[in-house]
PDB file of C-alpha atoms in Angstrom:
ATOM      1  CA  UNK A  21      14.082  27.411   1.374  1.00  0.00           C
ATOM      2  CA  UNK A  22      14.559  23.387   0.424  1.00  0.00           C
ATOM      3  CA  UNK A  23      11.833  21.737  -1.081  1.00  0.00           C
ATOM      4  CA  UNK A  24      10.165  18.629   0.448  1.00  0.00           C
ATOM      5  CA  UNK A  25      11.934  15.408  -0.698  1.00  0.00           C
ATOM      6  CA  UNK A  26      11.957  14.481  -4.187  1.00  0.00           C
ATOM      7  CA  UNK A  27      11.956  11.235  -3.083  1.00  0.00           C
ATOM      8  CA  UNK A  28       8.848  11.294  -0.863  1.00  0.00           C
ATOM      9  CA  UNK A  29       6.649  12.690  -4.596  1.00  0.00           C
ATOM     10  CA  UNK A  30       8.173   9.692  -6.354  1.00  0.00           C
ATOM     11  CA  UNK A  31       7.125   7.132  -3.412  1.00  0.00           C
ATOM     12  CA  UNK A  32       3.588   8.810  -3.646  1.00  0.00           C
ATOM     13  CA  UNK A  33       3.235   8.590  -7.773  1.00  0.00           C
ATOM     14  CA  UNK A  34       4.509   4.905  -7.689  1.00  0.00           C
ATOM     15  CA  UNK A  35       1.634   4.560  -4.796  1.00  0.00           C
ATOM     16  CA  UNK A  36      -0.897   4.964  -7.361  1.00  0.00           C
ATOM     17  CA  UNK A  37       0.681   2.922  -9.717  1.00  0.00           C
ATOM     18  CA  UNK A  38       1.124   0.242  -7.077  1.00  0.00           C
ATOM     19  CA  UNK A  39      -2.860   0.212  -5.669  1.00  0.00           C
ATOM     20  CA  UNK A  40      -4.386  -0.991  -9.233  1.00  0.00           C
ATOM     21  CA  UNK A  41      -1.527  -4.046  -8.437  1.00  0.00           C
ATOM     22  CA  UNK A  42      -3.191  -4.684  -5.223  1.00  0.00           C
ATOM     23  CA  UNK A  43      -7.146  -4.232  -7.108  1.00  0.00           C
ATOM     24  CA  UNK A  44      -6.532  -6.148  -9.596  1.00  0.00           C
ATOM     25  CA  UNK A  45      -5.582  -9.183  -7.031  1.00  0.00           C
ATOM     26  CA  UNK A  46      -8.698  -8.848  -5.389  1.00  0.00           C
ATOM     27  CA  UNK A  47     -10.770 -11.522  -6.512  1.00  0.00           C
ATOM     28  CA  UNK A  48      -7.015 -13.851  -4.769  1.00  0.00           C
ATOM     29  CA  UNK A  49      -6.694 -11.811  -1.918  1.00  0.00           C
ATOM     30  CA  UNK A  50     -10.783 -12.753  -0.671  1.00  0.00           C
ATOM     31  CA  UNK A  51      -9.845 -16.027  -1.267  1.00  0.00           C
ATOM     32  CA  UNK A  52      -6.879 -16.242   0.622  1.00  0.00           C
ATOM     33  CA  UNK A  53      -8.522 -13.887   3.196  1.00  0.00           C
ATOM     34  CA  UNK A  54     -10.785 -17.221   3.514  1.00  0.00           C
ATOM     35  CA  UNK A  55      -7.894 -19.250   4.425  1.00  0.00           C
ATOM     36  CA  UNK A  56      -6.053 -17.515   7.042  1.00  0.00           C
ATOM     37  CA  UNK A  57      -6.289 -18.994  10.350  1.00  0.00           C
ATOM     38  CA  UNK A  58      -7.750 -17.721  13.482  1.00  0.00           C
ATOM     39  CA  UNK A  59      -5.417 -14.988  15.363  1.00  0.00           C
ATOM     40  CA  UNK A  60      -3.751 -14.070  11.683  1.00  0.00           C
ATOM     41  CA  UNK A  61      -4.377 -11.882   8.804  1.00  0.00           C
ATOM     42  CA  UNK A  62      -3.094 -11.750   5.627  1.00  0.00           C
ATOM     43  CA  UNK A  63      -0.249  -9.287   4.237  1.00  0.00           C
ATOM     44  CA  UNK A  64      -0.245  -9.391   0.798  1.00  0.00           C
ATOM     45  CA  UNK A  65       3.331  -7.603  -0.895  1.00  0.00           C
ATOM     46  CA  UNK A  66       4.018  -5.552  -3.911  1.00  0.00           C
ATOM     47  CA  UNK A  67       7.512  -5.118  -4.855  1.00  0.00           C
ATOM     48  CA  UNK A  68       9.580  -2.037  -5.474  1.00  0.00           C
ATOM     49  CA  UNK A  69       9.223  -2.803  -9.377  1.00  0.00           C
ATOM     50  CA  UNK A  70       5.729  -2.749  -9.071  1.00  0.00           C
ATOM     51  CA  UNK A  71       5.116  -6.266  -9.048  1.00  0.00           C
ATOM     52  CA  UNK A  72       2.834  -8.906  -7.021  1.00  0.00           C
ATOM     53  CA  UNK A  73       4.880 -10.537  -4.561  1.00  0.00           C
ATOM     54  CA  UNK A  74       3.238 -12.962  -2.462  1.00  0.00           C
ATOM     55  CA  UNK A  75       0.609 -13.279  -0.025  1.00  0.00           C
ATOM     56  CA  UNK A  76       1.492 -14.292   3.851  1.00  0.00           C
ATOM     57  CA  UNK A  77      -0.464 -15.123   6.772  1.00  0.00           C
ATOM     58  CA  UNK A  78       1.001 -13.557   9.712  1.00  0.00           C
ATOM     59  CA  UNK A  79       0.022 -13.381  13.319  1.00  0.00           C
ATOM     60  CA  UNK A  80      -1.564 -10.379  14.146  1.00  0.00           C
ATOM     61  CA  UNK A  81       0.926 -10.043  17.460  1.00  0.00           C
ATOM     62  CA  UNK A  82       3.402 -10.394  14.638  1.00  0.00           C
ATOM     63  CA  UNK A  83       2.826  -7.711  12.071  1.00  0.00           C
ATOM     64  CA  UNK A  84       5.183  -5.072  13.296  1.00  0.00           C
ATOM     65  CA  UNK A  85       7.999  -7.943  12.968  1.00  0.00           C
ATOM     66  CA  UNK A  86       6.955  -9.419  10.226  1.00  0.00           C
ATOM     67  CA  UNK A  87       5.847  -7.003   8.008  1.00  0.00           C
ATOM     68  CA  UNK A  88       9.031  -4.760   7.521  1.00  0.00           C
ATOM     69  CA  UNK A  89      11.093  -7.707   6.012  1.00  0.00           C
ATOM     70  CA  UNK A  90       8.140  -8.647   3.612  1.00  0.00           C
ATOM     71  CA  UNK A  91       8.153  -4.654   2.163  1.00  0.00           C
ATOM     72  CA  UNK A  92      11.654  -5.217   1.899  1.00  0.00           C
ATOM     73  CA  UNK A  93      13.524  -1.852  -0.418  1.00  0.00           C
ATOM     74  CA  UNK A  94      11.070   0.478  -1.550  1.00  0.00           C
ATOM     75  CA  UNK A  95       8.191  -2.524  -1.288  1.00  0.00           C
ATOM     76  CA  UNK A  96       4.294  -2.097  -0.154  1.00  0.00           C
ATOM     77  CA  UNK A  97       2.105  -4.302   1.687  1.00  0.00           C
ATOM     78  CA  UNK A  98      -1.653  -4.580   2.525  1.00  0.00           C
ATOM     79  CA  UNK A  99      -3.028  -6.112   5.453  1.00  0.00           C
ATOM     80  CA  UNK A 100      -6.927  -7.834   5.378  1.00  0.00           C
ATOM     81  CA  UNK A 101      -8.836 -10.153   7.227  1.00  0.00           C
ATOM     82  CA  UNK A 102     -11.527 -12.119   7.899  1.00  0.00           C
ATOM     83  CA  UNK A 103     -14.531 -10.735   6.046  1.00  0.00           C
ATOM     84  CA  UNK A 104     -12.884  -8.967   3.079  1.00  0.00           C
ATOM     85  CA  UNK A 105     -14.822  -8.976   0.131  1.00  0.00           C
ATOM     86  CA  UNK A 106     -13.338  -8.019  -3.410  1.00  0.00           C
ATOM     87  CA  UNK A 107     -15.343  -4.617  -2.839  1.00  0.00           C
ATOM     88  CA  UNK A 108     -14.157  -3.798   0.426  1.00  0.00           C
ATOM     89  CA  UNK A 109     -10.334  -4.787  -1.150  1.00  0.00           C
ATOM     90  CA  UNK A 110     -11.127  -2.156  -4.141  1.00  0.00           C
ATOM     91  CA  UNK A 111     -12.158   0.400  -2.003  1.00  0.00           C
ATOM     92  CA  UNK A 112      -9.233   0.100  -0.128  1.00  0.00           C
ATOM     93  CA  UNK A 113      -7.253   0.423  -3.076  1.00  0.00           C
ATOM     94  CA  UNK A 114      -8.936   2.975  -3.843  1.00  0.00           C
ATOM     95  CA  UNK A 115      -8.357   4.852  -1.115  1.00  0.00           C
ATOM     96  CA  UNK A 116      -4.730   4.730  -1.157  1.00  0.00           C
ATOM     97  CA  UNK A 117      -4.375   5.851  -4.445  1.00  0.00           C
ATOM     98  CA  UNK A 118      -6.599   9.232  -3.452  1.00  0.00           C
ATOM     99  CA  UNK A 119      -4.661   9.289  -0.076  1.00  0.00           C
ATOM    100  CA  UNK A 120      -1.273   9.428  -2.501  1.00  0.00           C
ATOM    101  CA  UNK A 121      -2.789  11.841  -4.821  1.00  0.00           C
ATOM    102  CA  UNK A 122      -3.610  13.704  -1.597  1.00  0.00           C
ATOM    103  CA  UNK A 123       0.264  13.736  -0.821  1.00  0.00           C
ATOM    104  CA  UNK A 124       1.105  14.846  -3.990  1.00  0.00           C
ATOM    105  CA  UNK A 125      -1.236  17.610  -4.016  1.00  0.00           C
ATOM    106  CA  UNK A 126       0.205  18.820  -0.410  1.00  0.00           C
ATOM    107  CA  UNK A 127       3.888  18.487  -1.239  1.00  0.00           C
ATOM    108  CA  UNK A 128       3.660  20.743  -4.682  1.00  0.00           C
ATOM    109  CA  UNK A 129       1.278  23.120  -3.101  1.00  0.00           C
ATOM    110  CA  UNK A 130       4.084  23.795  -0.152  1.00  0.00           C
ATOM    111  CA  UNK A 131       6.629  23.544  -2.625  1.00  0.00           C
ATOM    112  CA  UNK A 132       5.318  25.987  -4.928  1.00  0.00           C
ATOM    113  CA  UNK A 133       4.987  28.319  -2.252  1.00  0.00           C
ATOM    114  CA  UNK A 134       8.592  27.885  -0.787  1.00  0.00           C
ATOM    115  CA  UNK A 135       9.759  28.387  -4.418  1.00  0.00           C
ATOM    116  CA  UNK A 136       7.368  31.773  -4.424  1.00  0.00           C
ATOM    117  CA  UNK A 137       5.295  30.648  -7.498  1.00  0.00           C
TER     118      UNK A 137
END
């Protein structure tokens, strides 16, 4: 029996990697939360090399438009609002590193048992 992707383990490891980028912007992300105007949020973007890529105010009627195009290849993105607080972004983070981890768990457990380990 095939495994689950290879690919899909890799995008969850480099998730991990990718949520300390978004934590350690939180202190910028509250204060750009503060600036977004009424009927937006703000979508802040990690590359596919890991790195901090920007931070956009979109309208929320908008997102699933906008936000594809500002992933771009193999990118993330966040989305906060109004009321974000550099704890709230840090949990966040938090939680979608354990959410990968969580992935990663799932996919070796099922592949291990489709390889009969």
């Amino acid at each position: 029996m095939q495994h689950l992707s290879p690919e899909a383990l890799e995008r969850a490891r480099r998730t991990i990697l990718v949520s300390d980028v978004f934590a350690e912007r939180a202190e910028e992300i509250v204060a750009a939360v503060s600036e977004v105007p009424d009927a937006h949020v703000l979508v802040v973007v990690v590359d596919g090399n890991h790195k901090f890529a920007g931070m956009h105010h979109v309208k929320t009627e908008e997102l699933a438009v906008k936000v594809p195009p500002l992933e771009g290849d193999g990118g993330w993105t966040m989305v906060f609002s109004t009321g974000a607080t550099p704890l709230s972004v840090r949990q966040r983070t938090d939680k979608m590193a354990d959410l990968a981890q969580q992935r990663i768990n799932a996919i070796e457990r099922i592949n291990a048992r489709r390889s009969g380990a």
